[in-house]
Coordinates of C-alpha atoms in Angstrom, one line a residue:
X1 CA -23.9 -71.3 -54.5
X2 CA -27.2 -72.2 -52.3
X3 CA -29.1 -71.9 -55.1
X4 CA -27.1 -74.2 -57.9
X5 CA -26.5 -76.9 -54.9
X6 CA -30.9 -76.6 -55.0
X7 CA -31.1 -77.2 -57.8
X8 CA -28.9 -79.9 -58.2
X9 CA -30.8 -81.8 -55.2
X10 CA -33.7 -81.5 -56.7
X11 CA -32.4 -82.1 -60.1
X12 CA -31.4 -85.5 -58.0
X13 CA -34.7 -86.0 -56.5
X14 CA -36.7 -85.7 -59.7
X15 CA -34.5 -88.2 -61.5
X16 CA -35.1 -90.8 -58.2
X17 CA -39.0 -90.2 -57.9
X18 CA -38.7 -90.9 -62.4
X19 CA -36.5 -94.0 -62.1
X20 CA -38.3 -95.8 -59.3
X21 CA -41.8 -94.5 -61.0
X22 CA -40.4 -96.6 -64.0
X23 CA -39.5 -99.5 -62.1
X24 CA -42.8 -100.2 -60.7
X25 CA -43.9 -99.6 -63.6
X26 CA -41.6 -102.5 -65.2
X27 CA -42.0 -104.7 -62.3
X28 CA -45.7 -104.5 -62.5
X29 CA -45.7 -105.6 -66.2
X30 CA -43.8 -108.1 -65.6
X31 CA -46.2 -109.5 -62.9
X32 CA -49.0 -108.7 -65.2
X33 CA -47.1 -111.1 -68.1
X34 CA -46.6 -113.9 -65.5
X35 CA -43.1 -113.6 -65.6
X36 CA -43.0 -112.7 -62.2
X37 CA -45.3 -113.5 -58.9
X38 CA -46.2 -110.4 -56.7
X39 CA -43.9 -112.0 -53.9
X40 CA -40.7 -111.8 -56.5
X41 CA -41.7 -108.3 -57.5
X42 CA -42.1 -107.2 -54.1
X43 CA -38.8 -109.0 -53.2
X44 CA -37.2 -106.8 -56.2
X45 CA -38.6 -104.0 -55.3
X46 CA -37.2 -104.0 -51.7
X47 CA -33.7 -104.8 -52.8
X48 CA -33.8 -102.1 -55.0
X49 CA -34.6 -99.4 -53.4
X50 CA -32.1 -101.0 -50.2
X51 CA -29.1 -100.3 -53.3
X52 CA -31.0 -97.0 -54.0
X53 CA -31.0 -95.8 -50.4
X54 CA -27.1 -96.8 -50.2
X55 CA -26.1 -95.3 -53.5
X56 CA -28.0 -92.2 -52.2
X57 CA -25.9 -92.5 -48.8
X58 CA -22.3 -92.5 -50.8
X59 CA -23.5 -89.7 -53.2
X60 CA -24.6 -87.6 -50.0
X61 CA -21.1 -88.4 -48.4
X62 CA -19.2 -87.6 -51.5
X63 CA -21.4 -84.2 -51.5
X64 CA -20.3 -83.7 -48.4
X65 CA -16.6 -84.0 -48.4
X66 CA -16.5 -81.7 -51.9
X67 CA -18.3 -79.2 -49.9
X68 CA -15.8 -79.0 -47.2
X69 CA -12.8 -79.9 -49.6
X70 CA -14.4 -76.5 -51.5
X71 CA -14.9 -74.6 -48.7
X72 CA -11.0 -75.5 -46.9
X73 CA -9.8 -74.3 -50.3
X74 CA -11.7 -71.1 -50.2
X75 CA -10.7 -70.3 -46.7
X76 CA -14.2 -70.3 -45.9
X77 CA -15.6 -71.0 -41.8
X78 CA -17.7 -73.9 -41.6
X79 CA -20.9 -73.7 -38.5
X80 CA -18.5 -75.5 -36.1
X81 CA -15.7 -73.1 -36.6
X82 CA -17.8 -70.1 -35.7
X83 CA -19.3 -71.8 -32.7
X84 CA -16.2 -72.8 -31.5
X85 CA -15.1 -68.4 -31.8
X86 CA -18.5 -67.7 -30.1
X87 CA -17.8 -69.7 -27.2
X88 CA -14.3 -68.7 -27.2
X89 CA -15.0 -65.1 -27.1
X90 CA -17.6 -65.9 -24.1
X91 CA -15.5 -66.9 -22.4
X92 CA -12.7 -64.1 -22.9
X93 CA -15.3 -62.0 -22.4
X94 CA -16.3 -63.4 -18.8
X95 CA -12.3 -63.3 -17.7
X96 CA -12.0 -60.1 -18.8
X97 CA -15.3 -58.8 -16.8
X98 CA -13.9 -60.8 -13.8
X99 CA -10.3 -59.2 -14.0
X100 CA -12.6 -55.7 -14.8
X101 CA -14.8 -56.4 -11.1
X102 CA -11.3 -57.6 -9.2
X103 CA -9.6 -54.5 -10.1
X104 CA -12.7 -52.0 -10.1
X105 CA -11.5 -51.6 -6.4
X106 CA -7.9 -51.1 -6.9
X107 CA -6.3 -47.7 -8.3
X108 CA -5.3 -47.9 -11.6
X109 CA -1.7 -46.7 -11.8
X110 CA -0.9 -43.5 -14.0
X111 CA -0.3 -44.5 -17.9
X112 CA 3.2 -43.2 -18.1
X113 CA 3.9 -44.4 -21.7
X114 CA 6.5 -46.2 -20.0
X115 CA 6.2 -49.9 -20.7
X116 CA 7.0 -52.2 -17.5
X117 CA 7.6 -55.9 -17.6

């Protein structure tokens, strides 16, 4: 899956470098023909790569929650599910290590096979 989600970024990033390649490419025609000055190109410029960066926000946010949506489907852990195990068992694992030291100096009673409440 790592490597198709690669290659889809930089699928992505190719396709950005291309377009805004293009567009300075457009703009600076367009200054060269007059039609516009090099403060309304630089203006256009700016607010289009400000729409860029946001489009490239939502996209990343909608990439996001398909990738948990996909993953809650699967069943699958995410990083802060596991962390949140790894400390738990921590800290089982110190109680029980206390409870081991506390008792260390107490006989353990004879294992019966009887169960007592």
């Amino acid at each position: 899956m790592e490597f198709t989600i690669e290659k889809l970024f930089l699928a992505g990033l190719g396709s950005a470098i291309m377009a805004k390649e293009k567009v300075e490419e457009t703009v600076n025609q367009l200054v060269n023909k007059g039609d516009l000055t090099k403060d309304q190109a630089k203006s256009l410029v700016d607010d289009l790569a400000t729409k860029a960066e946001s489009e490239r926000n939502k996209f990343e946010a909608r990439g996001k929650e398909e990738l948990r949506k996909f993953f809650t489907e699967q069943n699958l852990a995410f990083v802060e599910d596991l962390k949140r195990l790894e400390n738990r068992l921590a800290y089982l694992e110190e109680k029980v290590n206390a409870l081991s030291a506390q008792g260390a100096g107490h006989a353990q009673p004879e294992a019966t096979g009887i169960i007592t409440p």
